[in-house]
Tab-separated table of C-alpha atoms in Angstrom:
chain	number	residue	atom	x	y	z
A	78	MET	CA	36.024	2.482	22.027
A	79	THR	CA	34.101	1.518	25.031
A	80	LYS	CA	32.430	-1.736	25.538
A	81	PHE	CA	28.980	-0.089	25.101
A	82	VAL	CA	29.988	1.390	21.754
A	83	LYS	CA	31.220	-2.073	20.780
A	84	ALA	CA	27.993	-3.642	21.800
A	85	ARG	CA	26.085	-1.024	20.053
A	86	LEU	CA	27.830	-1.563	16.762
A	87	GLU	CA	27.524	-5.328	16.911
A	88	VAL	CA	23.483	-4.966	17.315
A	89	MET	CA	23.427	-2.360	14.536
A	90	ASN	CA	25.472	-4.797	12.248
A	91	LEU	CA	23.153	-7.621	13.091
A	92	LYS	CA	20.098	-5.362	12.343
A	93	SER	CA	21.652	-4.430	9.064
A	94	ALA	CA	22.310	-8.134	8.158
A	95	ARG	CA	18.547	-8.890	8.999
A	96	ASN	CA	17.374	-6.071	7.032
A	97	ALA	CA	19.368	-7.184	3.942
A	98	VAL	CA	18.201	-10.723	3.923
A	99	ALA	CA	14.524	-9.238	4.559
A	100	THR	CA	15.098	-7.065	1.528
A	101	ALA	CA	16.707	-9.878	-0.556
A	102	GLY	CA	13.558	-12.054	0.379
A	103	ALA	CA	11.127	-9.457	-0.692
A	104	GLY	CA	12.772	-8.890	-3.998
A	105	VAL	CA	12.765	-12.520	-4.822
A	106	LEU	CA	8.912	-12.646	-4.042
A	107	MET	CA	8.195	-9.736	-5.991
A	108	LEU	CA	9.927	-11.397	-9.117
A	109	ALA	CA	8.153	-14.523	-8.379
A	110	GLY	CA	4.769	-12.448	-8.318
A	111	GLN	CA	5.258	-10.946	-11.845
A	112	ALA	CA	5.183	-14.528	-13.572
A	113	HIS	CA	1.743	-15.198	-14.770
A	114	ALA	CA	0.171	-17.235	-17.504
A	115	ALA	CA	-1.553	-15.582	-20.612
A	116	LEU	CA	-5.295	-15.001	-20.231
A	117	PRO	CA	-7.912	-15.802	-22.794
A	118	ALA	CA	-9.334	-12.803	-24.916
A	119	GLY	CA	-12.802	-13.049	-23.112
A	120	VAL	CA	-11.110	-12.943	-19.701
A	121	GLU	CA	-9.111	-9.854	-20.446
A	122	THR	CA	-12.209	-8.184	-21.968
A	123	ALA	CA	-14.475	-9.022	-18.922
A	124	LEU	CA	-11.648	-7.627	-16.587
A	125	GLY	CA	-11.729	-4.569	-18.637
A	126	ASP	CA	-15.307	-4.043	-18.114
A	127	VAL	CA	-15.201	-4.883	-14.520
A	128	LYS	CA	-12.553	-2.090	-14.150
A	129	THR	CA	-14.740	0.381	-15.973
A	130	ASP	CA	-17.679	-0.302	-13.608
A	131	VAL	CA	-15.736	-0.098	-10.448
A	132	THR	CA	-14.285	3.333	-11.672
A	133	THR	CA	-17.763	4.658	-12.221
A	134	LEU	CA	-19.100	3.192	-9.002
A	135	GLY	CA	-16.116	4.833	-7.210
A	136	GLY	CA	-16.729	8.138	-8.733
A	137	LEU	CA	-20.478	7.987	-7.715
A	138	VAL	CA	-19.377	7.052	-4.167
A	139	LEU	CA	-17.109	10.073	-4.106
A	140	VAL	CA	-19.748	12.420	-5.497
A	141	ILE	CA	-22.146	11.248	-2.712
A	142	VAL	CA	-19.705	11.578	0.023
A	143	ILE	CA	-18.959	15.001	-1.355
A	144	ALA	CA	-22.891	15.962	-1.405
A	145	ILE	CA	-23.420	14.718	2.056
A	146	ALA	CA	-20.164	16.708	3.557
A	147	GLY	CA	-21.707	19.604	1.628
A	148	PHE	CA	-25.223	19.252	3.020
A	149	LYS	CA	-23.777	18.814	6.409
A	150	LEU	CA	-21.706	22.007	6.295
A	151	LEU	CA	-24.808	24.149	4.845
A	152	ARG	CA	-26.974	22.864	7.889
A	153	ARG	CA	-24.047	23.719	10.364
A	154	GLY	CA	-23.787	27.244	9.064
A	155	THR	CA	-27.468	28.149	9.695
């Protein structure tokens, strides 16, 4: 092997080692992020209500955006 190929392999091995360390670190952080305490029933109910409200609001925004796009398309056609 030439010096260039050897040097290139060393760089690739170093990058692989860095990627392995980064992947292991991300895995540890992901496992640590899943540990949480139990919430009171009132908080869980409130979060469920908020989720419903946000879903409804998101649907309304989507309908409005589609209506505006349709209106612009109609105006451009005439």
